[in-house]
Coordinates of C-alpha atoms in Angstrom, one line a residue:
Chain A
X1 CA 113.3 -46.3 48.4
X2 CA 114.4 -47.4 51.9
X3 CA 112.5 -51.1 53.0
X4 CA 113.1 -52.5 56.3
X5 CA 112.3 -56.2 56.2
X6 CA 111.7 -58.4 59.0
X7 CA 111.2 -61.8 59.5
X8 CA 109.3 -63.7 60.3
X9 CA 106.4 -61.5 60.5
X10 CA 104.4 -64.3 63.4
X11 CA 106.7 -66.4 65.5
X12 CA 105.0 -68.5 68.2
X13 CA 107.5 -70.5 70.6
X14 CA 107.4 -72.6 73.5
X15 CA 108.7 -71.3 76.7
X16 CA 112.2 -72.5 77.6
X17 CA 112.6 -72.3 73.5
X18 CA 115.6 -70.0 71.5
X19 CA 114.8 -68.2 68.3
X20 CA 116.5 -65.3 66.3
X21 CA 114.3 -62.4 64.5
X22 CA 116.2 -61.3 61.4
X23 CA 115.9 -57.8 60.4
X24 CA 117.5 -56.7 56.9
X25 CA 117.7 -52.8 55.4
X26 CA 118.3 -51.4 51.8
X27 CA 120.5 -48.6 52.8
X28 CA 124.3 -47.6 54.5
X29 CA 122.8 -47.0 57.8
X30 CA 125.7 -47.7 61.1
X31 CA 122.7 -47.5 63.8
X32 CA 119.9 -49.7 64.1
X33 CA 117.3 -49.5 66.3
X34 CA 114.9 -52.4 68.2
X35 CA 111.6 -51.1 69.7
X36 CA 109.7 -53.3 71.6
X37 CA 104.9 -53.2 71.7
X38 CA 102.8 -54.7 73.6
X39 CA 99.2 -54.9 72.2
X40 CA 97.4 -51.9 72.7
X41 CA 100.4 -49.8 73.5
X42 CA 103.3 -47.2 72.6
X43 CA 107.0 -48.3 71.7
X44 CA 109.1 -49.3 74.1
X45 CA 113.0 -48.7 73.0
X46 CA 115.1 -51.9 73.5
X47 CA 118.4 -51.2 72.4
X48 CA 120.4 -48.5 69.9
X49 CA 123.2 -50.5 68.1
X50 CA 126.0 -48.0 66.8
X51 CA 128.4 -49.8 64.7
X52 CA 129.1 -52.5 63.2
X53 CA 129.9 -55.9 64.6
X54 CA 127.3 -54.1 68.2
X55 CA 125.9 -56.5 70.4
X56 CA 123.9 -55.9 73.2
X57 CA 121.9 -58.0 75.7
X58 CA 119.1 -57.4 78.7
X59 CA 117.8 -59.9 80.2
X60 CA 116.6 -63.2 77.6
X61 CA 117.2 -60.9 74.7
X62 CA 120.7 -60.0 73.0
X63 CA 120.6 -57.8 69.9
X64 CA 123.4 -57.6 67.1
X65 CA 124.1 -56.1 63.6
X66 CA 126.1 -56.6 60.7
X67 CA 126.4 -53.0 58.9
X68 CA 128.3 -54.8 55.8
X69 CA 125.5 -58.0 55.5
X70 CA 122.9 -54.8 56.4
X71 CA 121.4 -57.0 58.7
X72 CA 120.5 -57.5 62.7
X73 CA 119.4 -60.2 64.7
X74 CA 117.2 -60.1 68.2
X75 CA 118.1 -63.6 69.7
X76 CA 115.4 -64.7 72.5
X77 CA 117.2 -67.3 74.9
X78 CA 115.0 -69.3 77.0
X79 CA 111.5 -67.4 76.0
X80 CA 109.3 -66.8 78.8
X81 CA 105.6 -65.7 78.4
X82 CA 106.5 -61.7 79.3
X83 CA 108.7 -61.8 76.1
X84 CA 105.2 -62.1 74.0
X85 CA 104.5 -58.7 71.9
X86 CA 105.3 -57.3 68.6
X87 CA 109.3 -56.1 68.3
X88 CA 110.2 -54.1 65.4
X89 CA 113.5 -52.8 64.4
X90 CA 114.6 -49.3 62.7
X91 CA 117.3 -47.5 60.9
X92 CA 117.1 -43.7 60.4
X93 CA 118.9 -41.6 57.6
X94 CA 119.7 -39.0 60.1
X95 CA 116.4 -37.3 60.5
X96 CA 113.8 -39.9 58.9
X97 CA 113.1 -43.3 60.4
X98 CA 112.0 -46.0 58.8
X99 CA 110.6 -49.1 60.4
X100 CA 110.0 -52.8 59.7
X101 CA 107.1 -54.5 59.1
X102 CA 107.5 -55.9 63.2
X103 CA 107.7 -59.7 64.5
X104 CA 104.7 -60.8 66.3
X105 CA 105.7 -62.9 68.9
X106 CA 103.7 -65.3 71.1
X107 CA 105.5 -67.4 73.7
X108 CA 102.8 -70.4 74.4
X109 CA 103.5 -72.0 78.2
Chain B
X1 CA 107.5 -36.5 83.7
X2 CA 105.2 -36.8 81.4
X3 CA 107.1 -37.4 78.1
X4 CA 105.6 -37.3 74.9
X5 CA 102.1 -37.0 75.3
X6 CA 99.1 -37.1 73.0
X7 CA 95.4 -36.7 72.9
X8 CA 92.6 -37.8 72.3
X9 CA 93.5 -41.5 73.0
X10 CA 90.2 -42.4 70.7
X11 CA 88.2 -40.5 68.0
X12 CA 85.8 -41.4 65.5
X13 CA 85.0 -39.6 62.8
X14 CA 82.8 -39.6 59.2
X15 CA 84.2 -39.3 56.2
X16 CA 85.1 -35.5 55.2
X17 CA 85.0 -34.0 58.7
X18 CA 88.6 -32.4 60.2
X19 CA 90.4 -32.9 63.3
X20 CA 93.8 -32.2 64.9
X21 CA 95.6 -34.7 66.7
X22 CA 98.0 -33.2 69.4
X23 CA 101.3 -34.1 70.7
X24 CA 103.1 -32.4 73.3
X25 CA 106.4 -32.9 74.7
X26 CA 108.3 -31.5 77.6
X27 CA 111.8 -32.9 77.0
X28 CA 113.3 -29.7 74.9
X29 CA 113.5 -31.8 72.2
X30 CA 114.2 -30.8 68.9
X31 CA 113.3 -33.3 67.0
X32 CA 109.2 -34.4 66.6
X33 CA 107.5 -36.6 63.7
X34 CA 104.0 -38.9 63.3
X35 CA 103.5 -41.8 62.3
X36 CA 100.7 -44.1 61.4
X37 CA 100.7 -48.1 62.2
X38 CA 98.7 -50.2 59.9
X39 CA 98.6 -54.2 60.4
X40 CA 101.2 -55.9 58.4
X41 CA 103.0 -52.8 57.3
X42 CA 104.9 -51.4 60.4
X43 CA 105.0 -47.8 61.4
X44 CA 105.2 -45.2 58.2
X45 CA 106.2 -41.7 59.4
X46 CA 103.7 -39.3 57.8
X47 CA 105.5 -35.4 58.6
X48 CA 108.7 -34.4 60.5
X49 CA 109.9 -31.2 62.2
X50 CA 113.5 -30.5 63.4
X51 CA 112.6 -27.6 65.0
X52 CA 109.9 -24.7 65.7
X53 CA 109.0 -23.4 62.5
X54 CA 110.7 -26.2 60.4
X55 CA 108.8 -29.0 59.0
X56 CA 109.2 -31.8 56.3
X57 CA 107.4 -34.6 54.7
X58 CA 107.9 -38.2 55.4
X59 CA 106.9 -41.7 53.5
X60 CA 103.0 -40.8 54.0
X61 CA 101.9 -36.7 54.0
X62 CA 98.8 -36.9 51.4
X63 CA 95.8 -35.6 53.5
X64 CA 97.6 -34.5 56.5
X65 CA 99.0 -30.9 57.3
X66 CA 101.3 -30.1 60.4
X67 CA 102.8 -27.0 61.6
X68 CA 105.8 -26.7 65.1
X69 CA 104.9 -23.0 66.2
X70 CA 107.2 -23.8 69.4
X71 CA 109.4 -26.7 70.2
X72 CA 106.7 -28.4 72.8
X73 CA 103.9 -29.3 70.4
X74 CA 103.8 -30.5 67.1
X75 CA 99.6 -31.0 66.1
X76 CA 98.8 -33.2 63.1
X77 CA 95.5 -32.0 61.2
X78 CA 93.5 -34.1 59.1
X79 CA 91.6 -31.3 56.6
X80 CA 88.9 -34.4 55.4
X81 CA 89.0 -37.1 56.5
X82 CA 88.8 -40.1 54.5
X83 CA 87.9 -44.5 55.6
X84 CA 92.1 -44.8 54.4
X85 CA 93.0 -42.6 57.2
X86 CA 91.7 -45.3 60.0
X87 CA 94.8 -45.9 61.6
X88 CA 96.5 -45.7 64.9
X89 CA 98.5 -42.4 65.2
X90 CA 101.8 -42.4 67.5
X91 CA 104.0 -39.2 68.0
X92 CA 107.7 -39.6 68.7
X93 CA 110.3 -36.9 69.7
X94 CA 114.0 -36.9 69.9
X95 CA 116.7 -34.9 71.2
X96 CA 118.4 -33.3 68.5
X97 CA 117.5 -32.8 64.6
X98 CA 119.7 -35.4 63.8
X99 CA 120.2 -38.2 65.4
X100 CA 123.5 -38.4 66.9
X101 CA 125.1 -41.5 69.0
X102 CA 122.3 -44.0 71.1
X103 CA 119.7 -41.3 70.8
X104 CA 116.8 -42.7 70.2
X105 CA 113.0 -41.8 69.5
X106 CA 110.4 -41.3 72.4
X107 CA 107.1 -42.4 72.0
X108 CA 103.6 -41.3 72.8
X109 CA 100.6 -43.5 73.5
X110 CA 99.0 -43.3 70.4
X111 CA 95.8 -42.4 69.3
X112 CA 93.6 -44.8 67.5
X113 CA 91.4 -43.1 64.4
X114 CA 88.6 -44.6 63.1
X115 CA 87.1 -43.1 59.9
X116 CA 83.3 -44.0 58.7

C-alpha cells in the first residue's frame, strides 16, 4: 500500500520565522506534487517537482525532493500571515494520486 | 473559464437516501477522479476515469458508483447513504490519462456532505 506521510501534521510560527515541512512516500515515484488550502476551500497547486534533486521557489516558499531518500521538503522563509492554510503534498503512480495527511499551518503576528 | 466545477456546494442527507454529486469540466480533459477529505487523513481518491466510458476504483469506492458517459462530466452517486459518508467531496481533472511532465490535477470547489 502507497502512504504519503507528512510532518508535522500542525505547525504554528511566528512571522519573520523559517521552517521546513517534510513530506516522505513508500513508493518509486520521480514527481511530487505540493497543493496548497485555505479553510473552506479547493486546492490550489503550488509546484510539480519532476526529478530528482528539483527545486523550485515562489515567493517565501521553495520546494525540493530527493527521489532516492523518497522525500520533499517545502521550506517557508520569513513566514508571513497569508502563508497560514493547510499544504499537502502528492505523488501519483501514473493515473492514481495519493496524498498526505497535509500540514496545518498557522503563522501568529 | 470555469474549470472544474461541481454542485451542490452543500447537501444534507438521512441515512439510506441517494444522491449524485456532479462535476463538470470544460478543459477536454481526459483524465477525472473524486476524492473525499476527512480531518487528519488527507484526501483519499474514491473512483477514477481516464476517459468517456472508462472507469476504475481508487483507495475508497465501497458505497459509491460513478459512470463518464462523455469526457465533460464525471457524476459520483451515493446509492444509500450512510453517517461514514459525511465528508467533503472534491473533483479533480487532468489533461491526459496519465500524467505526463508538470501536469498536474485541477480542482473543483468541493462539496461538503453531511449524513444523519
Amino acid at each position: 500500500e502507497l502512504k504519503v506521510e507528512q510532518n508535522p501534521l500542525f505547525l504554528s510560527m511566528q512571522e519573520g520565522k523559517n521552517y521546513t515541512i517534510y513530506c516522505n512516500y513508500s513508493t518509486t515515484s520521480d514527481r511530487l506534487y505540493w497543493y496548497r488550502q485555505d479553510p473552506g476551500k479547493s486546492l490550489e497547486s503550488l509546484f510539480v517537482l519532476l526529478s530528482n534533486g528539483a527545486v523550485k521557489q515562489e515567493g517565501r516558499l521553495m520546494a525540493s525532493l530527493d527521489t532516492k531518500a523518497r522525500l520533499s521538503t517545502l521550506h517557508i522563509t520569513a513566514a508571513v500571515h497569508d502563508l497560514s492554510a493547510t499544504y499537502f503534498c502528492a505523488v501519483d503512480t501514473g493515473n492514481q494520486f495519493y496524498f498526505g495527511t497535509g500540514t496545518s499551518l498557522t503563522v501568529i503576528p | 473559464n470555469a474549470g472544474v466545477t461541481q454542485t451542490p456546494k452543500f447537501q444534507v442527507l438521512k441515512t439510506g437516501q441517494s444522491m449524485t454529486l456532479q462535476c463538470a469540466q470544460d478543459m477536454n480533459h481526459e483524465y477525472m477522479s473524486w476524492y473525499r477529505q476527512d480531518p487528519g487523513m488527507g484526501l483519499r481518491l474514491i473512483h477514477y476515469s481516464v476517459g468517456a466510458g472508462i472507469t476504475d476504483q481508487g483507495e475508497v469506492p465501497n458505497g459509491y458508483n460513478v459512470s463518464r458517459s462523455t469526457t465533460e462530466d464525471f457524476p459520483l452517486r451515493l446509492l444509500s447513504a450512510a453517517p461514514s459518508q459525511t465528508s467533503v467531496y472534491f473533483c479533480a481533472s487532468s489533461p491526459r490519462a496519465w500524467v505526463v511532465g508538470n501536469e498536474k490535477l485541477f480542482f473543483g470547489s468541493g462539496t461538503q456532505l453531511s449524513v444523519l
